[in-house]
Short mmCIF file of C-alpha atoms and ligand atoms in Angstrom, two decimals:
data_model
loop_
_atom_site.label_atom_id
_atom_site.label_comp_id
_atom_site.label_asym_id
_atom_site.label_seq_id
_atom_site.Cartn_x
_atom_site.Cartn_y
_atom_site.Cartn_z
CA MET A 1 41.65 23.59 -30.01
CA LEU A 2 37.92 23.44 -29.35
CA SER A 3 36.42 26.01 -27.09
CA HIS A 4 33.55 25.14 -24.80
CA LYS A 5 31.23 27.36 -26.87
CA HIS A 6 32.28 25.60 -30.05
CA ILE A 7 31.54 22.19 -28.55
CA ASN A 8 28.12 23.29 -27.36
CA SER A 9 27.15 24.62 -30.79
CA LYS A 10 28.41 21.44 -32.50
CA ASN A 11 27.69 18.73 -30.03
CA SER A 12 25.01 18.80 -27.38
CA LEU A 13 26.71 15.90 -25.55
CA GLY A 14 29.52 18.27 -24.69
CA SER A 15 32.27 15.91 -25.84
CA PRO A 16 35.18 15.65 -26.59
CA ILE A 17 37.17 18.51 -25.14
CA ALA A 18 40.71 19.34 -26.14
CA THR A 19 42.98 20.63 -23.40
CA SER A 20 42.77 24.31 -22.64
CA SER A 21 44.08 26.13 -19.60
CA ASN A 22 40.63 27.46 -18.75
CA ASN A 23 38.51 24.35 -19.37
CA LEU A 24 38.23 23.54 -15.69
CA SER A 25 37.05 27.00 -14.70
CA ILE A 26 34.29 26.72 -17.30
CA VAL A 27 33.26 23.08 -16.80
CA ASP A 28 33.59 22.87 -13.03
CA PRO A 29 34.35 26.17 -11.29
CA GLU A 30 33.81 24.54 -7.88
CA ILE A 31 36.69 22.10 -8.38
CA GLN A 32 38.74 24.82 -10.05
CA ARG A 33 38.32 27.00 -6.94
CA ILE A 34 39.28 24.08 -4.68
CA ILE A 35 42.48 23.54 -6.67
CA ALA A 36 43.23 27.29 -6.59
CA HIS A 37 42.68 27.26 -2.84
CA GLU A 38 45.00 24.27 -2.41
CA THR A 39 47.66 25.98 -4.55
CA HIS A 40 47.40 29.01 -2.26
CA ARG A 41 47.59 26.79 0.86
CA GLU A 42 50.72 25.07 -0.43
CA GLN A 43 52.36 28.40 -1.38
CA THR A 44 51.64 30.08 1.96
CA THR A 45 52.37 27.33 4.49
CA ILE A 46 55.52 25.51 5.61
CA ASN A 47 55.12 21.81 4.90
CA LEU A 48 57.05 19.50 7.21
CA ILE A 49 55.05 16.34 6.42
CA ALA A 50 57.89 13.91 5.78
CA SER A 51 55.97 11.88 3.17
CA GLU A 52 55.01 14.86 0.99
CA ASN A 53 56.85 16.91 -1.60
CA TYR A 54 56.21 19.37 -4.45
CA THR A 55 56.59 17.55 -7.73
CA HIS A 56 58.08 19.12 -10.86
CA PRO A 57 55.74 20.95 -13.30
CA ALA A 58 56.84 18.46 -15.99
CA VAL A 59 55.56 15.64 -13.77
CA LEU A 60 52.26 17.50 -13.29
CA GLU A 61 52.01 17.97 -17.07
CA ALA A 62 52.50 14.25 -17.78
CA THR A 63 50.00 13.37 -15.03
CA GLY A 64 47.41 15.64 -16.60
CA SER A 65 47.97 14.33 -20.14
CA VAL A 66 45.79 12.35 -22.57
CA LEU A 67 47.56 9.15 -21.47
CA THR A 68 44.86 9.00 -18.80
CA ASN A 69 42.50 7.96 -21.61
CA LYS A 70 44.33 4.75 -22.48
CA TYR A 71 43.61 1.23 -21.29
CA ALA A 72 46.72 -0.96 -21.44
CA GLU A 73 46.31 -4.12 -19.37
CA GLY A 74 49.48 -6.14 -19.72
CA TYR A 75 53.06 -5.03 -20.23
CA PRO A 76 54.95 -3.29 -23.09
CA GLY A 77 54.67 -5.43 -26.23
CA LYS A 78 52.12 -7.80 -24.58
CA ARG A 79 48.90 -5.88 -24.05
CA TYR A 80 45.27 -6.99 -23.98
CA TYR A 81 44.28 -3.78 -25.81
CA ALA A 82 45.07 -2.28 -29.21
CA GLY A 83 46.52 1.18 -29.69
CA CYS A 84 49.28 0.85 -27.13
CA GLU A 85 52.16 2.08 -29.31
CA SER A 86 52.72 5.32 -27.36
CA VAL A 87 52.08 3.99 -23.87
CA ASP A 88 54.40 1.02 -24.55
CA LYS A 89 57.20 3.50 -25.18
CA ALA A 90 56.36 5.52 -22.08
CA GLU A 91 56.29 2.43 -19.83
CA GLN A 92 59.52 1.03 -21.29
CA LEU A 93 61.25 4.36 -20.62
CA ALA A 94 59.98 4.33 -17.03
CA ILE A 95 61.20 0.73 -16.54
CA ASP A 96 64.66 1.39 -18.04
CA ARG A 97 65.20 4.58 -16.05
CA CYS A 98 64.00 3.00 -12.81
CA LYS A 99 66.37 0.04 -13.26
CA GLN A 100 69.25 2.42 -14.01
CA LEU A 101 68.48 4.64 -11.02
CA PHE A 102 68.57 1.79 -8.49
CA GLY A 103 70.84 -0.70 -10.29
CA ALA A 104 68.08 -3.34 -10.41
CA GLU A 105 67.70 -6.38 -12.66
CA HIS A 106 63.93 -5.96 -12.99
CA ALA A 107 61.43 -3.13 -12.42
CA ASN A 108 57.64 -3.04 -12.45
CA VAL A 109 56.34 0.53 -12.60
CA GLN A 110 52.61 -0.25 -12.50
CA PRO A 111 51.73 -0.34 -8.76
CA HIS A 112 49.13 2.36 -8.13
CA ALA A 113 50.51 3.11 -4.66
CA GLY A 114 52.92 1.85 -2.03
CA SER A 115 50.29 -0.34 -0.38
CA GLN A 116 49.53 -2.06 -3.71
CA ALA A 117 53.25 -2.65 -4.29
CA ASN A 118 53.53 -4.31 -0.88
CA MET A 119 50.44 -6.42 -1.52
CA ALA A 120 51.90 -7.58 -4.82
CA ALA A 121 55.24 -8.39 -3.17
CA TYR A 122 53.46 -10.66 -0.67
CA PHE A 123 51.39 -12.24 -3.47
CA ALA A 124 54.63 -12.91 -5.39
CA LEU A 125 56.38 -14.63 -2.47
CA LEU A 126 53.76 -16.05 -0.09
CA ASN A 127 50.59 -18.05 0.32
CA PRO A 128 47.80 -16.88 2.64
CA GLY A 129 48.58 -18.05 6.18
CA ASP A 130 52.37 -17.82 5.78
CA THR A 131 54.30 -15.91 8.45
CA ILE A 132 55.67 -12.44 7.78
CA MET A 133 57.87 -10.36 10.08
CA GLY A 134 57.87 -6.56 9.93
CA MET A 135 58.31 -3.51 12.13
CA SER A 136 55.25 -2.56 14.17
CA LEU A 137 53.34 0.56 13.15
CA SER A 138 53.60 2.13 16.58
CA GLU A 139 57.41 1.90 16.51
CA GLY A 140 57.74 3.38 13.01
CA GLY A 141 56.68 0.61 10.60
CA HIS A 142 53.80 0.77 8.11
CA LEU A 143 50.24 -0.59 8.18
CA THR A 144 51.08 -2.94 5.32
CA HIS A 145 53.89 -4.56 7.31
CA GLY A 146 51.45 -6.70 9.30
CA HIS A 147 49.05 -4.45 11.22
CA PRO A 148 45.91 -6.35 12.29
CA VAL A 149 43.48 -3.90 10.62
CA ASN A 150 45.31 -4.14 7.27
CA PHE A 151 45.17 -6.93 4.64
CA SER A 152 48.73 -7.83 5.67
CA GLY A 153 47.57 -8.63 9.20
CA LYS A 154 44.46 -10.49 8.03
CA PHE A 155 45.95 -12.71 5.26
CA TYR A 156 49.20 -13.66 7.01
CA LYS A 157 50.48 -14.69 10.41
CA VAL A 158 52.43 -11.76 11.74
CA VAL A 159 55.48 -11.35 13.93
CA GLN A 160 56.36 -7.74 14.69
CA TYR A 161 59.73 -6.41 15.78
CA LYS A 162 60.00 -3.13 17.66
CA VAL A 163 62.90 -0.77 18.31
CA ASP A 164 65.19 -1.12 21.31
CA PRO A 165 63.54 0.64 24.30
CA ILE A 166 66.81 2.39 25.24
CA THR A 167 68.36 3.39 21.89
CA GLU A 168 65.01 3.57 20.05
CA GLN A 169 66.84 2.03 17.10
CA ILE A 170 66.44 -1.35 15.43
CA ASN A 171 68.12 -4.04 17.52
CA TYR A 172 69.43 -6.46 14.88
CA ASP A 173 70.27 -9.13 17.47
CA GLU A 174 66.63 -9.06 18.59
CA VAL A 175 65.46 -9.29 14.95
CA GLN A 176 67.73 -12.33 14.55
CA ARG A 177 66.33 -13.89 17.74
CA LEU A 178 62.71 -13.37 16.63
CA ALA A 179 63.49 -14.74 13.17
CA GLU A 180 65.01 -17.89 14.65
CA GLN A 181 62.07 -18.30 17.03
CA HIS A 182 59.26 -17.76 14.49
CA LYS A 183 60.88 -18.83 11.18
CA PRO A 184 58.98 -16.31 9.02
CA LYS A 185 58.78 -16.88 5.27
CA LEU A 186 59.35 -13.16 4.65
CA ILE A 187 61.20 -10.46 6.58
CA ILE A 188 60.34 -6.84 5.79
CA ALA A 189 62.63 -3.88 6.46
CA GLY A 190 61.57 -0.27 5.95
CA ALA A 191 59.58 2.30 7.87
CA SER A 192 57.41 5.41 7.84
CA ALA A 193 58.82 6.96 10.99
CA TYR A 194 62.41 5.88 11.55
CA SER A 195 65.17 8.48 11.53
CA ARG A 196 68.28 6.30 11.46
CA HIS A 197 70.09 4.34 8.74
CA ILE A 198 68.66 0.90 8.05
CA ASP A 199 71.23 -1.86 7.57
CA PHE A 200 69.63 -3.78 4.71
CA ALA A 201 72.68 -6.05 4.35
CA ARG A 202 72.25 -7.16 7.97
CA PHE A 203 68.52 -7.79 7.45
CA ALA A 204 69.32 -9.89 4.36
CA ALA A 205 71.83 -11.95 6.34
CA ILE A 206 69.22 -12.58 9.05
CA ALA A 207 66.65 -13.61 6.44
CA LYS A 208 69.14 -15.92 4.76
CA SER A 209 70.07 -17.54 8.06
CA VAL A 210 66.46 -18.69 8.60
CA GLY A 211 65.62 -19.39 4.94
CA ALA A 212 63.27 -16.39 4.62
CA PHE A 213 62.75 -14.05 1.70
CA PHE A 214 63.85 -10.45 2.32
CA MET A 215 61.88 -7.43 1.16
CA ALA A 216 62.91 -3.78 1.60
CA ASP A 217 60.21 -1.10 1.55
CA ILE A 218 62.06 2.11 0.66
CA ALA A 219 58.94 4.29 0.24
CA HIS A 220 60.36 7.04 2.43
CA ILE A 221 64.06 6.96 1.61
CA ALA A 222 64.00 6.14 -2.14
CA GLY A 223 65.30 9.62 -3.04
CA LEU A 224 68.20 9.33 -0.61
CA ILE A 225 69.06 5.88 -1.99
CA ALA A 226 68.90 7.14 -5.58
CA ALA A 227 71.39 9.84 -4.54
CA ASN A 228 73.70 7.35 -2.76
CA LEU A 229 72.99 8.92 0.64
CA HIS A 230 71.63 5.71 2.13
CA GLN A 231 72.60 2.05 1.69
CA ASN A 232 70.86 0.62 -1.38
CA PRO A 233 68.97 -2.64 -0.59
CA VAL A 234 68.88 -3.78 -4.23
CA PRO A 235 72.00 -6.00 -4.00
CA TYR A 236 70.59 -7.74 -0.89
CA ALA A 237 66.80 -7.92 -1.26
CA ASP A 238 64.61 -10.36 -3.16
CA ILE A 239 62.05 -7.58 -3.73
CA VAL A 240 62.23 -3.82 -3.13
CA THR A 241 59.05 -1.75 -3.06
CA SER A 242 58.73 2.02 -3.05
CA THR A 243 56.42 4.94 -3.54
CA THR A 244 57.37 7.63 -6.08
CA HIS A 245 55.92 10.70 -4.38
CA LYS A 246 57.94 11.15 -1.18
CA THR A 247 61.69 11.95 -1.24
CA LEU A 248 61.72 10.75 -4.87
CA ARG A 249 59.53 13.78 -5.74
CA GLY A 250 57.55 12.12 -8.52
CA PRO A 251 53.83 11.58 -9.07
CA ARG A 252 51.64 9.74 -6.54
CA GLY A 253 52.44 6.09 -7.26
CA ALA A 254 54.85 3.24 -6.67
CA PHE A 255 57.16 0.66 -8.22
CA MET A 256 58.75 -2.71 -7.46
CA LEU A 257 62.28 -3.96 -8.09
CA SER A 258 63.38 -7.57 -8.04
CA THR A 259 66.00 -10.04 -9.09
CA GLN A 260 65.55 -11.54 -12.58
CA PRO A 261 64.39 -14.98 -11.28
CA LEU A 262 61.49 -13.24 -9.46
CA ALA A 263 60.57 -10.95 -12.39
CA ASP A 264 57.66 -13.07 -13.67
CA SER A 265 56.20 -13.61 -10.18
CA VAL A 266 56.35 -9.86 -9.51
CA ASP A 267 54.73 -8.94 -12.81
CA ARG A 268 51.99 -11.54 -12.41
CA ALA A 269 51.34 -10.44 -8.82
CA ILE A 270 50.55 -6.94 -10.13
CA MET A 271 48.60 -7.99 -13.25
CA PRO A 272 46.48 -10.14 -13.13
CA GLY A 273 47.15 -10.75 -9.41
CA SER A 274 46.04 -7.50 -7.83
CA GLN A 275 45.54 -4.71 -10.39
CA GLY A 276 43.78 -4.18 -13.70
CA GLY A 277 44.66 -1.45 -16.18
CA PRO A 278 47.79 0.55 -15.37
CA PHE A 279 47.56 4.34 -14.90
CA MET A 280 49.51 5.25 -18.04
CA HIS A 281 49.52 9.00 -17.33
CA THR A 282 51.11 8.30 -13.94
CA ILE A 283 53.59 5.84 -15.44
CA ALA A 284 54.69 8.52 -17.93
CA ALA A 285 55.04 10.94 -15.01
CA LYS A 286 57.12 8.33 -13.14
CA ALA A 287 59.41 8.17 -16.21
CA VAL A 288 59.83 11.96 -16.00
CA ALA A 289 60.58 11.78 -12.27
CA PHE A 290 63.18 8.99 -12.77
CA LYS A 291 64.84 11.10 -15.49
CA LEU A 292 65.04 14.06 -13.12
CA ALA A 293 66.38 11.81 -10.35
CA LEU A 294 69.21 10.68 -12.63
CA GLU A 295 70.43 14.32 -12.97
CA PRO A 296 73.33 15.48 -10.75
CA GLU A 297 71.10 18.25 -9.30
CA PHE A 298 68.98 15.58 -7.65
CA THR A 299 71.92 14.46 -5.52
CA THR A 300 72.52 18.09 -4.50
CA TYR A 301 68.85 18.34 -3.55
CA GLN A 302 68.89 15.15 -1.45
CA GLN A 303 72.08 16.23 0.34
CA GLN A 304 70.33 19.50 1.21
CA VAL A 305 67.28 17.57 2.49
CA VAL A 306 69.54 15.64 4.87
CA ASP A 307 71.50 18.78 5.90
CA ASN A 308 68.23 20.61 6.58
CA ALA A 309 66.85 17.74 8.68
CA ARG A 310 70.06 17.66 10.73
CA ALA A 311 70.06 21.45 11.23
CA MET A 312 66.40 21.49 12.30
CA ALA A 313 66.86 18.48 14.60
CA GLN A 314 69.94 19.97 16.23
CA THR A 315 68.15 23.29 16.84
CA MET A 316 65.18 21.49 18.39
CA GLN A 317 67.60 19.72 20.74
CA GLU A 318 69.24 23.05 21.64
CA LEU A 319 65.75 24.33 22.45
CA GLY A 320 65.29 21.50 24.95
CA TYR A 321 63.34 18.91 22.95
CA ARG A 322 64.03 15.18 23.20
CA LEU A 323 64.35 13.54 19.79
CA VAL A 324 63.46 9.90 19.24
CA ALA A 325 66.64 7.84 18.64
CA GLY A 326 68.68 10.94 19.50
CA GLY A 327 68.57 12.59 16.08
CA THR A 328 68.46 11.84 12.37
CA ASP A 329 70.47 10.31 9.52
CA ASN A 330 67.83 10.93 6.89
CA HIS A 331 65.04 13.34 5.87
CA LEU A 332 62.93 13.16 9.05
CA PHE A 333 62.92 12.96 12.83
CA MET A 334 60.42 12.54 15.65
CA VAL A 335 60.06 14.94 18.55
CA ASP A 336 58.92 13.64 21.96
CA LEU A 337 56.63 16.38 23.35
CA ARG A 338 55.89 14.86 26.76
CA SER A 339 58.20 17.19 28.67
CA LYS A 340 56.42 20.17 27.06
CA ASN A 341 52.98 19.17 28.36
CA ILE A 342 51.39 19.06 24.94
CA THR A 343 50.20 16.04 22.94
CA GLY A 344 51.07 15.34 19.32
CA LEU A 345 47.48 16.11 18.34
CA GLN A 346 47.44 19.47 20.17
CA ALA A 347 50.78 20.43 18.62
CA GLN A 348 49.61 19.46 15.13
CA ILE A 349 46.47 21.60 15.48
CA ALA A 350 48.33 24.63 16.88
CA LEU A 351 51.04 24.38 14.23
CA GLU A 352 48.43 24.21 11.47
CA LYS A 353 46.83 27.41 12.79
CA ALA A 354 50.30 28.98 12.57
CA GLY A 355 50.74 27.80 8.97
CA ILE A 356 53.14 24.92 9.71
CA THR A 357 51.89 21.51 8.56
CA VAL A 358 53.20 18.46 10.42
CA SER A 359 51.96 14.98 11.22
CA ARG A 360 51.50 13.87 14.80
CA SER A 361 53.37 10.66 15.45
CA CYS A 362 53.61 7.89 17.99
CA ILE A 363 56.92 7.73 19.76
CA PRO A 364 58.27 4.23 20.56
CA PHE A 365 56.22 2.59 23.34
CA ASP A 366 53.95 5.63 23.33
CA PRO A 367 51.72 5.81 26.42
CA ALA A 368 49.22 7.98 24.47
CA LYS A 369 46.54 6.57 22.13
CA PRO A 370 47.48 6.47 18.39
CA TRP A 371 44.88 9.18 17.66
CA ILE A 372 46.44 11.49 20.27
CA THR A 373 50.17 10.54 20.28
CA SER A 374 53.05 12.01 22.29
CA GLY A 375 55.07 13.28 19.35
CA ILE A 376 55.32 14.95 15.99
CA ARG A 377 57.21 13.82 12.90
CA LEU A 378 59.10 16.54 11.03
CA GLY A 379 60.53 16.12 7.52
CA THR A 380 62.43 18.40 5.17
CA PRO A 381 61.83 17.15 1.58
CA ALA A 382 59.16 19.77 0.79
CA ILE A 383 60.83 22.87 2.28
CA THR A 384 64.06 21.91 0.53
CA THR A 385 62.30 21.66 -2.83
CA ARG A 386 61.09 25.24 -2.44
CA GLY A 387 64.72 26.35 -1.91
CA MET A 388 64.99 26.61 1.86
CA GLY A 389 68.39 25.80 3.40
CA THR A 390 69.83 25.19 6.85
CA HIS A 391 69.31 28.83 7.90
CA GLU A 392 65.57 28.53 7.25
CA ALA A 393 65.48 25.04 8.81
CA ARG A 394 66.83 26.53 12.06
CA GLU A 395 64.40 29.47 11.90
CA ILE A 396 61.51 27.03 11.47
CA ALA A 397 62.63 25.13 14.60
CA TYR A 398 62.35 28.41 16.54
CA LEU A 399 58.86 29.02 15.12
CA ILE A 400 57.79 25.49 16.15
CA ASP A 401 59.08 26.17 19.66
CA GLU A 402 57.09 29.42 19.81
CA VAL A 403 53.93 27.62 18.73
CA VAL A 404 54.42 24.81 21.25
CA LYS A 405 54.91 27.33 24.06
CA LYS A 406 51.93 29.49 23.04
CA HIS A 407 49.67 26.80 21.63
CA ASP A 408 46.56 28.03 23.44
CA ASN A 409 46.98 31.68 22.45
CA ASN A 410 45.29 32.25 19.08
CA ARG A 411 46.59 35.80 18.72
CA GLN A 412 50.21 34.62 19.08
CA LEU A 413 49.59 31.76 16.65
CA LEU A 414 48.31 34.24 14.07
CA ALA A 415 51.46 36.35 14.59
CA VAL A 416 53.58 33.27 13.82
CA ARG A 417 51.38 32.63 10.79
CA GLN A 418 52.24 36.08 9.44
CA GLU A 419 55.95 35.28 9.82
CA VAL A 420 55.40 31.95 8.05
CA GLU A 421 53.62 33.67 5.16
CA ASN A 422 56.40 36.24 4.81
CA LYS A 423 58.99 33.45 4.72
CA CYS A 424 56.98 31.41 2.18
CA ALA A 425 56.66 34.44 -0.12
CA LEU A 426 60.47 34.41 -0.44
CA PHE A 427 60.41 30.75 -1.56
CA PRO A 428 57.59 30.30 -4.09
CA ILE A 429 56.88 26.69 -5.08
CA TYR A 430 55.47 27.21 -8.56
CA GLU A 431 56.31 30.54 -10.21
C1 PLP B 1 57.10 2.68 4.44
C2 PLP B 1 55.84 2.88 3.66
N1 PLP B 1 55.39 1.88 2.88
C3 PLP B 1 54.26 1.98 2.18
C4 PLP B 1 53.51 3.13 2.20
C5 PLP B 1 52.20 3.16 1.47
O1 PLP B 1 52.17 4.04 0.44
P1 PLP B 1 50.75 4.53 -0.15
O2 PLP B 1 50.26 5.56 0.80
O3 PLP B 1 51.15 5.09 -1.49
O4 PLP B 1 49.86 3.35 -0.25
C6 PLP B 1 53.94 4.22 2.97
C7 PLP B 1 53.15 5.47 2.98
O5 PLP B 1 53.05 6.18 3.90
C8 PLP B 1 55.13 4.09 3.72
O6 PLP B 1 55.57 5.08 4.52
#
């Protein structure tokens, strides 16, 4: 292994550097300090951001490997670059494990992120100007499901379905009605802020009845699906897209699943359609994450995520909070804060001061602006990864209540922060 000193005495260009645990502190102490600070922040705060998690050290190791050096445009066995022997094996492993995990005929593991996977899905199925139908962002959907500021809202005609104003759940009869009225070419199911089960089979039947393609975006609930704790859309959908870094607990990235007849269209929509060289280090890390998700312990983990969400949601209700859609079936839920005279933004800021990280969230038909919001979204994937159970989930609900009540009292917020730090010290993320 070359040391920095050795490189300097041999090579004034300062290249190439073999891996060493202290290279970063020597080459770029500023970035090293930022990473150390972030590690400390993660260790000492309670993370309830539903889309985040703490990935396995083996995933971090693969992500930080020499595979980052390799260009590999194309697919295993058909690359535009030489020297792809190792990365071919890594990508094939990722593909095989991903197919096994979700029972899919075809998998593409190259999408850089969830948004790129969705873009590729639309490229595979649609022409610009075609009509898509997805859930609106303000009712729990995602930007890429047709929001006007996003490519999906600019390239395609968009019909948006909302949730039912009374139940705050998807009204499948209304989805059917809209589909019949607008005859979209693609119907999208999936959400970023929806706490109830999604009936993918019903969505597929609606799509079929109007001759539309059906796509399921499982970015949030992929881990639950892998653990059989949520209906799997693979038997019903033409294309399934997902991120790998949320409940699935892998590296930051995404993948696509499809039926065999759509395999070529999906692959071509990624490369050359919308991406260049794949991130081979991330693809190797996805392979590691899929392997871990195939282990029985992963199902135990996902069950605990769901149990923790239910325990926290129930405690919030006991403390007098109204929950959107009345509760949760998955890893997250939304709290309506209007009766507590605090906005989502104010709650998010106060909770952060107290060491509890959450995302503010629109509630359905929110009277507040999207920047302000009337609610917060709480999720349990991250606290469950660090070993917290239903007892801690309930205790955290009490801490949130204390913060909401005393949100303008800095001294009290710091007292909660001390409690949070004590609790976190009992559940270290990385030893
Ligand atoms: C349902 C859904 N789809 C797609 C995405 C986009 O993923 P990314 O942030 O990786 O682009 C998200 C991320 O929040 C999501 O919640």
